[in-house]
Amino acid sequence: MQLYVERGFEQTTVAEIAKRAGLTARTFFRYFADKREVLFAGSADLQEHLMRALEAAPNSASPMQVVSAVLDAAATALGQHREHSRQRHSVINTNAELRERELIKLASLSAALAEGLRRRGVPEPDASLTAETGIVVLRIAFERWVSEPHGADLSQTMRTTLDRLKTVTTAR
């Protein structure tokens, strides 16, 4: 990550990344398909973590209560290293290809959440609408959290953002 911050994503080579990590380029490619994967390596683990939270939610929970539990799980998983997250976010925001990749990751999370809600008996379009809404809350809260280095923790920022959503959707 530090190389991306120092030199920029485009200017950083796999050879430089491998050298900084004490590896050969060949070893690097055993773990990552390309240098973008360094930034997205935890995506599958995050999705599994969120799906476990969805499955653990009480059967009596409303779709938004389930998504709220998923947002709490996301805050736990993502909220441990604000500076690393801030750096990763800034690297991604400077490159259109990386921004696209991040949006694809978020769309995959939304699709997985919608599928999990459908398995819980939530009909369409409610399942998709609730999942997409949850991902929007996640994205906006995360962006606020990384931009405020001394602000509230990610869990609180998620709850505040979800509360703001409730306020704006019930306001007349």
Short mmCIF file of N, CA and C in Angstrom, two decimals:
data_model
loop_
_atom_site.label_atom_id
_atom_site.label_comp_id
_atom_site.label_asym_id
_atom_site.label_seq_id
_atom_site.Cartn_x
_atom_site.Cartn_y
_atom_site.Cartn_z
N MET A 1 0.83 -1.19 0.00
CA MET A 1 0.00 0.00 0.00
C MET A 1 0.87 1.25 0.00
N GLN A 2 1.93 1.18 0.78
CA GLN A 2 2.79 2.35 0.92
C GLN A 2 3.39 2.77 -0.42
N LEU A 3 3.75 1.81 -1.25
CA LEU A 3 4.29 2.15 -2.58
C LEU A 3 3.24 2.87 -3.42
N TYR A 4 2.01 2.41 -3.37
CA TYR A 4 0.95 3.08 -4.12
C TYR A 4 0.78 4.52 -3.66
N VAL A 5 0.87 4.73 -2.35
CA VAL A 5 0.73 6.07 -1.80
C VAL A 5 1.92 6.94 -2.20
N GLU A 6 3.12 6.38 -2.10
CA GLU A 6 4.34 7.13 -2.41
C GLU A 6 4.47 7.45 -3.89
N ARG A 7 4.25 6.44 -4.73
CA ARG A 7 4.57 6.57 -6.15
C ARG A 7 3.33 6.70 -7.04
N GLY A 8 2.19 6.33 -6.54
CA GLY A 8 0.99 6.28 -7.36
C GLY A 8 0.79 4.87 -7.89
N PHE A 9 -0.46 4.51 -8.10
CA PHE A 9 -0.76 3.15 -8.55
C PHE A 9 -0.13 2.85 -9.90
N GLU A 10 -0.32 3.73 -10.86
CA GLU A 10 0.18 3.50 -12.22
C GLU A 10 1.69 3.37 -12.27
N GLN A 11 2.39 4.13 -11.45
CA GLN A 11 3.85 4.14 -11.49
C GLN A 11 4.48 3.00 -10.72
N THR A 12 3.72 2.31 -9.90
CA THR A 12 4.25 1.21 -9.09
C THR A 12 4.22 -0.08 -9.89
N THR A 13 5.35 -0.78 -9.91
CA THR A 13 5.44 -2.03 -10.66
C THR A 13 5.32 -3.23 -9.71
N VAL A 14 4.99 -4.36 -10.28
CA VAL A 14 4.94 -5.60 -9.51
C VAL A 14 6.31 -5.91 -8.94
N ALA A 15 7.36 -5.68 -9.71
CA ALA A 15 8.72 -5.93 -9.23
C ALA A 15 9.01 -5.11 -7.96
N GLU A 16 8.57 -3.86 -7.94
CA GLU A 16 8.78 -3.00 -6.76
C GLU A 16 7.98 -3.51 -5.57
N ILE A 17 6.76 -3.92 -5.82
CA ILE A 17 5.92 -4.45 -4.74
C ILE A 17 6.57 -5.70 -4.16
N ALA A 18 6.98 -6.60 -5.04
CA ALA A 18 7.59 -7.85 -4.59
C ALA A 18 8.87 -7.57 -3.80
N LYS A 19 9.69 -6.67 -4.31
CA LYS A 19 10.94 -6.34 -3.61
C LYS A 19 10.65 -5.77 -2.23
N ARG A 20 9.70 -4.85 -2.12
CA ARG A 20 9.35 -4.24 -0.83
C ARG A 20 8.86 -5.31 0.15
N ALA A 21 8.16 -6.32 -0.37
CA ALA A 21 7.62 -7.39 0.47
C ALA A 21 8.64 -8.50 0.73
N GLY A 22 9.82 -8.39 0.12
CA GLY A 22 10.84 -9.42 0.30
C GLY A 22 10.57 -10.68 -0.49
N LEU A 23 9.89 -10.53 -1.63
CA LEU A 23 9.53 -11.66 -2.48
C LEU A 23 10.12 -11.48 -3.87
N THR A 24 10.03 -12.53 -4.65
CA THR A 24 10.32 -12.39 -6.07
C THR A 24 9.01 -12.09 -6.78
N ALA A 25 9.10 -11.56 -7.99
CA ALA A 25 7.89 -11.30 -8.77
C ALA A 25 7.14 -12.60 -9.01
N ARG A 26 7.86 -13.67 -9.21
CA ARG A 26 7.22 -14.98 -9.44
C ARG A 26 6.38 -15.39 -8.22
N THR A 27 6.92 -15.18 -7.03
CA THR A 27 6.17 -15.51 -5.81
C THR A 27 4.96 -14.60 -5.68
N PHE A 28 5.12 -13.32 -6.02
CA PHE A 28 3.99 -12.39 -5.99
C PHE A 28 2.83 -12.95 -6.81
N PHE A 29 3.12 -13.44 -8.01
CA PHE A 29 2.06 -13.94 -8.89
C PHE A 29 1.44 -15.25 -8.41
N ARG A 30 2.04 -15.90 -7.45
CA ARG A 30 1.39 -17.07 -6.84
C ARG A 30 0.22 -16.64 -5.97
N TYR A 31 0.29 -15.42 -5.45
CA TYR A 31 -0.73 -14.91 -4.55
C TYR A 31 -1.71 -13.94 -5.21
N PHE A 32 -1.24 -13.21 -6.21
CA PHE A 32 -2.05 -12.17 -6.84
C PHE A 32 -1.96 -12.28 -8.36
N ALA A 33 -3.09 -12.11 -9.03
CA ALA A 33 -3.10 -12.16 -10.49
C ALA A 33 -2.40 -10.93 -11.09
N ASP A 34 -2.53 -9.79 -10.42
CA ASP A 34 -1.89 -8.56 -10.89
C ASP A 34 -1.82 -7.60 -9.71
N LYS A 35 -1.29 -6.41 -9.95
CA LYS A 35 -1.09 -5.47 -8.85
C LYS A 35 -2.40 -4.89 -8.31
N ARG A 36 -3.48 -4.94 -9.07
CA ARG A 36 -4.79 -4.50 -8.57
C ARG A 36 -5.27 -5.39 -7.44
N GLU A 37 -4.98 -6.68 -7.55
CA GLU A 37 -5.48 -7.65 -6.57
C GLU A 37 -4.97 -7.38 -5.17
N VAL A 38 -3.85 -6.68 -5.05
CA VAL A 38 -3.35 -6.32 -3.72
C VAL A 38 -4.40 -5.48 -2.99
N LEU A 39 -5.10 -4.64 -3.72
CA LEU A 39 -6.10 -3.75 -3.13
C LEU A 39 -7.44 -4.45 -2.87
N PHE A 40 -7.69 -5.56 -3.54
CA PHE A 40 -9.00 -6.22 -3.46
C PHE A 40 -8.93 -7.65 -2.93
N ALA A 41 -7.81 -8.01 -2.36
CA ALA A 41 -7.59 -9.40 -1.93
C ALA A 41 -8.59 -9.88 -0.88
N GLY A 42 -9.10 -9.01 -0.04
CA GLY A 42 -10.00 -9.44 1.02
C GLY A 42 -11.47 -9.43 0.67
N SER A 43 -11.81 -9.19 -0.58
CA SER A 43 -13.23 -9.05 -0.97
C SER A 43 -14.05 -10.30 -0.69
N ALA A 44 -13.53 -11.46 -1.01
CA ALA A 44 -14.27 -12.70 -0.79
C ALA A 44 -14.48 -12.95 0.70
N ASP A 45 -13.45 -12.67 1.51
CA ASP A 45 -13.58 -12.84 2.95
C ASP A 45 -14.62 -11.89 3.53
N LEU A 46 -14.62 -10.65 3.03
CA LEU A 46 -15.62 -9.67 3.50
C LEU A 46 -17.02 -10.16 3.17
N GLN A 47 -17.22 -10.63 1.95
CA GLN A 47 -18.55 -11.12 1.56
C GLN A 47 -18.98 -12.28 2.44
N GLU A 48 -18.08 -13.21 2.72
CA GLU A 48 -18.43 -14.34 3.59
C GLU A 48 -18.80 -13.86 4.99
N HIS A 49 -18.05 -12.89 5.50
CA HIS A 49 -18.33 -12.34 6.82
C HIS A 49 -19.72 -11.70 6.86
N LEU A 50 -20.05 -10.94 5.83
CA LEU A 50 -21.35 -10.28 5.79
C LEU A 50 -22.48 -11.30 5.65
N MET A 51 -22.25 -12.33 4.86
CA MET A 51 -23.29 -13.35 4.69
C MET A 51 -23.52 -14.14 5.98
N ARG A 52 -22.47 -14.36 6.76
CA ARG A 52 -22.64 -15.02 8.06
C ARG A 52 -23.50 -14.14 8.98
N ALA A 53 -23.28 -12.84 8.93
CA ALA A 53 -24.09 -11.93 9.74
C ALA A 53 -25.55 -11.96 9.29
N LEU A 54 -25.77 -12.00 7.99
CA LEU A 54 -27.13 -12.08 7.46
C LEU A 54 -27.81 -13.36 7.94
N GLU A 55 -27.11 -14.47 7.85
CA GLU A 55 -27.68 -15.76 8.25
C GLU A 55 -27.90 -15.85 9.75
N ALA A 56 -27.12 -15.12 10.54
CA ALA A 56 -27.25 -15.16 12.00
C ALA A 56 -28.36 -14.25 12.52
N ALA A 57 -28.87 -13.37 11.68
CA ALA A 57 -29.93 -12.46 12.11
C ALA A 57 -31.18 -13.27 12.49
N PRO A 58 -31.90 -12.82 13.49
CA PRO A 58 -33.11 -13.54 13.91
C PRO A 58 -34.13 -13.65 12.76
N ASN A 59 -34.85 -14.73 12.72
CA ASN A 59 -35.87 -14.93 11.69
C ASN A 59 -36.96 -13.87 11.76
N SER A 60 -37.17 -13.31 12.94
CA SER A 60 -38.22 -12.29 13.11
C SER A 60 -37.77 -10.90 12.65
N ALA A 61 -36.49 -10.74 12.30
CA ALA A 61 -35.97 -9.43 11.91
C ALA A 61 -36.54 -8.99 10.56
N SER A 62 -36.84 -7.70 10.46
CA SER A 62 -37.29 -7.15 9.18
C SER A 62 -36.09 -7.11 8.22
N PRO A 63 -36.36 -6.98 6.92
CA PRO A 63 -35.24 -6.89 5.97
C PRO A 63 -34.23 -5.80 6.34
N MET A 64 -34.70 -4.61 6.74
CA MET A 64 -33.75 -3.54 7.11
C MET A 64 -33.02 -3.85 8.40
N GLN A 65 -33.65 -4.57 9.32
CA GLN A 65 -32.95 -4.98 10.54
C GLN A 65 -31.85 -5.97 10.21
N VAL A 66 -32.11 -6.84 9.25
CA VAL A 66 -31.08 -7.78 8.80
C VAL A 66 -29.92 -7.01 8.17
N VAL A 67 -30.24 -6.08 7.30
CA VAL A 67 -29.18 -5.29 6.65
C VAL A 67 -28.43 -4.46 7.70
N SER A 68 -29.11 -3.98 8.71
CA SER A 68 -28.43 -3.26 9.77
C SER A 68 -27.42 -4.15 10.48
N ALA A 69 -27.78 -5.41 10.71
CA ALA A 69 -26.85 -6.37 11.31
C ALA A 69 -25.66 -6.61 10.38
N VAL A 70 -25.92 -6.65 9.09
CA VAL A 70 -24.85 -6.82 8.11
C VAL A 70 -23.93 -5.60 8.12
N LEU A 71 -24.50 -4.40 8.24
CA LEU A 71 -23.70 -3.19 8.32
C LEU A 71 -22.83 -3.18 9.57
N ASP A 72 -23.36 -3.67 10.68
CA ASP A 72 -22.55 -3.79 11.90
C ASP A 72 -21.37 -4.73 11.67
N ALA A 73 -21.63 -5.84 10.98
CA ALA A 73 -20.55 -6.79 10.67
C ALA A 73 -19.52 -6.15 9.75
N ALA A 74 -19.99 -5.38 8.77
CA ALA A 74 -19.07 -4.70 7.86
C ALA A 74 -18.20 -3.71 8.63
N ALA A 75 -18.80 -2.98 9.56
CA ALA A 75 -18.04 -2.02 10.35
C ALA A 75 -16.98 -2.72 11.19
N THR A 76 -17.32 -3.87 11.73
CA THR A 76 -16.35 -4.64 12.50
C THR A 76 -15.19 -5.09 11.62
N ALA A 77 -15.52 -5.58 10.44
CA ALA A 77 -14.47 -6.09 9.53
C ALA A 77 -13.62 -4.97 8.94
N LEU A 78 -14.25 -3.87 8.56
CA LEU A 78 -13.54 -2.80 7.85
C LEU A 78 -13.00 -1.71 8.77
N GLY A 79 -13.54 -1.60 9.96
CA GLY A 79 -13.25 -0.45 10.80
C GLY A 79 -12.07 -0.57 11.72
N GLN A 80 -11.22 -1.54 11.52
CA GLN A 80 -10.13 -1.75 12.45
C GLN A 80 -8.88 -0.94 12.13
N HIS A 81 -8.72 -0.55 10.87
CA HIS A 81 -7.48 0.12 10.45
C HIS A 81 -7.82 1.34 9.60
N ARG A 82 -8.21 2.42 10.25
CA ARG A 82 -8.67 3.60 9.53
C ARG A 82 -7.59 4.14 8.59
N GLU A 83 -6.36 4.23 9.02
CA GLU A 83 -5.32 4.82 8.17
C GLU A 83 -5.08 3.97 6.93
N HIS A 84 -5.03 2.66 7.10
CA HIS A 84 -4.87 1.77 5.94
C HIS A 84 -6.07 1.93 5.00
N SER A 85 -7.25 1.96 5.57
CA SER A 85 -8.47 2.13 4.75
C SER A 85 -8.46 3.47 4.03
N ARG A 86 -8.02 4.51 4.72
CA ARG A 86 -7.94 5.84 4.11
C ARG A 86 -6.96 5.83 2.94
N GLN A 87 -5.81 5.21 3.13
CA GLN A 87 -4.82 5.13 2.05
C GLN A 87 -5.36 4.33 0.87
N ARG A 88 -5.96 3.18 1.16
CA ARG A 88 -6.52 2.35 0.09
C ARG A 88 -7.57 3.13 -0.68
N HIS A 89 -8.44 3.81 0.03
CA HIS A 89 -9.50 4.59 -0.59
C HIS A 89 -8.91 5.69 -1.49
N SER A 90 -7.88 6.36 -1.01
CA SER A 90 -7.28 7.43 -1.81
C SER A 90 -6.60 6.88 -3.06
N VAL A 91 -5.98 5.72 -2.97
CA VAL A 91 -5.35 5.10 -4.14
C VAL A 91 -6.43 4.72 -5.16
N ILE A 92 -7.50 4.12 -4.70
CA ILE A 92 -8.58 3.71 -5.59
C ILE A 92 -9.21 4.92 -6.26
N ASN A 93 -9.42 5.98 -5.51
CA ASN A 93 -10.08 7.17 -6.08
C ASN A 93 -9.25 7.88 -7.13
N THR A 94 -7.97 7.62 -7.21
CA THR A 94 -7.13 8.29 -8.21
C THR A 94 -7.06 7.55 -9.53
N ASN A 95 -7.75 6.41 -9.64
CA ASN A 95 -7.64 5.58 -10.83
C ASN A 95 -9.03 5.08 -11.25
N ALA A 96 -9.43 5.41 -12.47
CA ALA A 96 -10.77 5.04 -12.95
C ALA A 96 -10.97 3.52 -12.97
N GLU A 97 -9.96 2.78 -13.36
CA GLU A 97 -10.07 1.32 -13.41
C GLU A 97 -10.29 0.73 -12.01
N LEU A 98 -9.61 1.29 -11.03
CA LEU A 98 -9.77 0.82 -9.64
C LEU A 98 -11.14 1.22 -9.08
N ARG A 99 -11.60 2.43 -9.41
CA ARG A 99 -12.95 2.84 -8.98
C ARG A 99 -13.99 1.89 -9.56
N GLU A 100 -13.82 1.53 -10.83
CA GLU A 100 -14.75 0.59 -11.46
C GLU A 100 -14.71 -0.75 -10.74
N ARG A 101 -13.53 -1.21 -10.40
CA ARG A 101 -13.38 -2.48 -9.70
C ARG A 101 -14.05 -2.43 -8.33
N GLU A 102 -13.92 -1.31 -7.64
CA GLU A 102 -14.56 -1.14 -6.34
C GLU A 102 -16.08 -1.18 -6.48
N LEU A 103 -16.60 -0.53 -7.51
CA LEU A 103 -18.05 -0.56 -7.75
C LEU A 103 -18.53 -1.97 -8.08
N ILE A 104 -17.73 -2.73 -8.82
CA ILE A 104 -18.08 -4.12 -9.11
C ILE A 104 -18.12 -4.93 -7.82
N LYS A 105 -17.15 -4.70 -6.93
CA LYS A 105 -17.13 -5.39 -5.64
C LYS A 105 -18.40 -5.06 -4.85
N LEU A 106 -18.77 -3.80 -4.82
CA LEU A 106 -19.98 -3.40 -4.10
C LEU A 106 -21.24 -4.00 -4.73
N ALA A 107 -21.28 -4.07 -6.05
CA ALA A 107 -22.43 -4.69 -6.74
C ALA A 107 -22.51 -6.18 -6.41
N SER A 108 -21.37 -6.83 -6.31
CA SER A 108 -21.35 -8.25 -5.92
C SER A 108 -21.86 -8.44 -4.50
N LEU A 109 -21.46 -7.54 -3.60
CA LEU A 109 -21.96 -7.61 -2.23
C LEU A 109 -23.48 -7.42 -2.20
N SER A 110 -23.96 -6.46 -2.98
CA SER A 110 -25.40 -6.21 -3.04
C SER A 110 -26.15 -7.44 -3.57
N ALA A 111 -25.63 -8.03 -4.62
CA ALA A 111 -26.28 -9.22 -5.19
C ALA A 111 -26.30 -10.37 -4.17
N ALA A 112 -25.22 -10.54 -3.44
CA ALA A 112 -25.17 -11.60 -2.43
C ALA A 112 -26.16 -11.32 -1.30
N LEU A 113 -26.23 -10.05 -0.89
CA LEU A 113 -27.20 -9.70 0.16
C LEU A 113 -28.63 -9.92 -0.31
N ALA A 114 -28.93 -9.52 -1.53
CA ALA A 114 -30.28 -9.71 -2.07
C ALA A 114 -30.62 -11.20 -2.12
N GLU A 115 -29.67 -12.00 -2.56
CA GLU A 115 -29.91 -13.45 -2.61
C GLU A 115 -30.14 -14.00 -1.20
N GLY A 116 -29.36 -13.55 -0.24
CA GLY A 116 -29.54 -13.99 1.14
C GLY A 116 -30.90 -13.58 1.69
N LEU A 117 -31.34 -12.38 1.36
CA LEU A 117 -32.67 -11.93 1.79
C LEU A 117 -33.77 -12.75 1.12
N ARG A 118 -33.60 -13.07 -0.15
CA ARG A 118 -34.60 -13.91 -0.84
C ARG A 118 -34.67 -15.29 -0.17
N ARG A 119 -33.52 -15.84 0.21
CA ARG A 119 -33.53 -17.14 0.90
C ARG A 119 -34.27 -17.06 2.24
N ARG A 120 -34.30 -15.88 2.83
CA ARG A 120 -35.02 -15.67 4.09
C ARG A 120 -36.50 -15.43 3.84
N GLY A 121 -36.93 -15.42 2.58
CA GLY A 121 -38.34 -15.24 2.24
C GLY A 121 -38.73 -13.83 1.89
N VAL A 122 -37.78 -12.93 1.74
CA VAL A 122 -38.09 -11.56 1.36
C VAL A 122 -38.37 -11.55 -0.15
N PRO A 123 -39.54 -11.09 -0.56
CA PRO A 123 -39.87 -11.10 -1.98
C PRO A 123 -39.17 -9.97 -2.74
N GLU A 124 -39.20 -10.10 -4.05
CA GLU A 124 -38.72 -9.01 -4.91
C GLU A 124 -39.86 -8.03 -5.12
N PRO A 125 -39.62 -6.78 -5.27
CA PRO A 125 -38.32 -6.13 -5.35
C PRO A 125 -37.73 -5.76 -4.00
N ASP A 126 -38.41 -6.16 -2.90
CA ASP A 126 -37.96 -5.75 -1.57
C ASP A 126 -36.54 -6.22 -1.26
N ALA A 127 -36.22 -7.46 -1.64
CA ALA A 127 -34.88 -7.99 -1.34
C ALA A 127 -33.80 -7.15 -2.03
N SER A 128 -33.96 -6.89 -3.31
CA SER A 128 -32.96 -6.10 -4.05
C SER A 128 -32.91 -4.67 -3.56
N LEU A 129 -34.07 -4.07 -3.32
CA LEU A 129 -34.11 -2.69 -2.84
C LEU A 129 -33.43 -2.56 -1.48
N THR A 130 -33.68 -3.47 -0.59
CA THR A 130 -33.07 -3.43 0.74
C THR A 130 -31.57 -3.66 0.65
N ALA A 131 -31.14 -4.62 -0.16
CA ALA A 131 -29.71 -4.90 -0.31
C ALA A 131 -28.97 -3.70 -0.91
N GLU A 132 -29.53 -3.14 -1.96
CA GLU A 132 -28.90 -1.96 -2.60
C GLU A 132 -28.82 -0.80 -1.62
N THR A 133 -29.88 -0.59 -0.86
CA THR A 133 -29.90 0.48 0.14
C THR A 133 -28.81 0.26 1.17
N GLY A 134 -28.66 -0.96 1.62
CA GLY A 134 -27.60 -1.27 2.59
C GLY A 134 -26.22 -0.97 2.05
N ILE A 135 -25.99 -1.30 0.79
CA ILE A 135 -24.68 -1.04 0.19
C ILE A 135 -24.45 0.45 0.02
N VAL A 136 -25.47 1.20 -0.30
CA VAL A 136 -25.33 2.67 -0.38
C VAL A 136 -24.95 3.23 0.99
N VAL A 137 -25.61 2.76 2.03
CA VAL A 137 -25.27 3.21 3.38
C VAL A 137 -23.82 2.84 3.70
N LEU A 138 -23.42 1.62 3.37
CA LEU A 138 -22.04 1.18 3.61
C LEU A 138 -21.05 2.10 2.90
N ARG A 139 -21.30 2.38 1.63
CA ARG A 139 -20.38 3.19 0.83
C ARG A 139 -20.28 4.61 1.38
N ILE A 140 -21.41 5.22 1.65
CA ILE A 140 -21.40 6.61 2.13
C ILE A 140 -20.78 6.70 3.52
N ALA A 141 -21.13 5.78 4.40
CA ALA A 141 -20.55 5.79 5.75
C ALA A 141 -19.04 5.57 5.69
N PHE A 142 -18.62 4.62 4.86
CA PHE A 142 -17.18 4.34 4.75
C PHE A 142 -16.44 5.58 4.24
N GLU A 143 -16.98 6.24 3.21
CA GLU A 143 -16.34 7.44 2.67
C GLU A 143 -16.26 8.55 3.72
N ARG A 144 -17.31 8.71 4.50
CA ARG A 144 -17.28 9.71 5.58
C ARG A 144 -16.24 9.35 6.61
N TRP A 145 -16.18 8.07 6.96
CA TRP A 145 -15.27 7.61 8.00
C TRP A 145 -13.81 7.82 7.60
N VAL A 146 -13.45 7.49 6.37
CA VAL A 146 -12.04 7.65 5.96
C VAL A 146 -11.68 9.12 5.76
N SER A 147 -12.67 9.97 5.51
CA SER A 147 -12.36 11.39 5.30
C SER A 147 -12.29 12.17 6.61
N GLU A 148 -12.72 11.56 7.70
CA GLU A 148 -12.69 12.21 9.02
C GLU A 148 -11.77 11.42 9.94
N PRO A 149 -10.45 11.71 9.87
CA PRO A 149 -9.49 10.87 10.60
C PRO A 149 -9.69 10.81 12.11
N HIS A 150 -10.35 11.80 12.69
CA HIS A 150 -10.54 11.79 14.14
C HIS A 150 -12.01 11.75 14.51
N GLY A 151 -12.85 11.34 13.57
CA GLY A 151 -14.28 11.28 13.81
C GLY A 151 -14.67 10.00 14.53
N ALA A 152 -15.95 9.74 14.51
CA ALA A 152 -16.51 8.55 15.15
C ALA A 152 -15.95 7.28 14.51
N ASP A 153 -16.06 6.18 15.24
CA ASP A 153 -15.63 4.91 14.65
C ASP A 153 -16.60 4.51 13.54
N LEU A 154 -16.22 3.52 12.76
CA LEU A 154 -17.03 3.13 11.61
C LEU A 154 -18.40 2.62 12.02
N SER A 155 -18.48 1.90 13.11
CA SER A 155 -19.79 1.40 13.57
C SER A 155 -20.75 2.55 13.83
N GLN A 156 -20.28 3.56 14.52
CA GLN A 156 -21.13 4.71 14.81
C GLN A 156 -21.48 5.46 13.53
N THR A 157 -20.50 5.59 12.63
CA THR A 157 -20.75 6.28 11.36
C THR A 157 -21.78 5.51 10.54
N MET A 158 -21.73 4.19 10.56
CA MET A 158 -22.74 3.38 9.86
C MET A 158 -24.13 3.63 10.45
N ARG A 159 -24.22 3.59 11.78
CA ARG A 159 -25.52 3.80 12.43
C ARG A 159 -26.07 5.20 12.14
N THR A 160 -25.20 6.20 12.21
CA THR A 160 -25.62 7.57 11.93
C THR A 160 -26.11 7.71 10.49
N THR A 161 -25.39 7.10 9.57
CA THR A 161 -25.78 7.17 8.16
C THR A 161 -27.11 6.45 7.93
N LEU A 162 -27.29 5.31 8.56
CA LEU A 162 -28.57 4.59 8.44
C LEU A 162 -29.70 5.41 9.06
N ASP A 163 -29.43 6.06 10.17
CA ASP A 163 -30.44 6.93 10.78
C ASP A 163 -30.79 8.09 9.86
N ARG A 164 -29.79 8.67 9.20
CA ARG A 164 -30.05 9.77 8.24
C ARG A 164 -30.93 9.27 7.10
N LEU A 165 -30.67 8.07 6.62
CA LEU A 165 -31.50 7.50 5.56
C LEU A 165 -32.94 7.38 6.03
N LYS A 166 -33.12 6.89 7.23
CA LYS A 166 -34.49 6.77 7.76
C LYS A 166 -35.16 8.13 7.84
N THR A 167 -34.40 9.14 8.25
CA THR A 167 -34.95 10.50 8.36
C THR A 167 -35.36 11.03 6.99
N VAL A 168 -34.48 10.90 6.00
CA VAL A 168 -34.81 11.49 4.69
C VAL A 168 -35.89 10.71 3.97
N THR A 169 -36.07 9.43 4.27
CA THR A 169 -37.12 8.67 3.59
C THR A 169 -38.47 8.82 4.26
N THR A 170 -38.50 9.34 5.49
CA THR A 170 -39.79 9.55 6.14
C THR A 170 -40.19 11.01 6.16
N ALA A 171 -39.26 11.88 5.80
CA ALA A 171 -39.58 13.33 5.76
C ALA A 171 -40.55 13.61 4.62
N ARG A 172 -41.37 14.60 4.82
CA ARG A 172 -42.36 14.94 3.79
C ARG A 172 -41.93 16.17 3.06
#
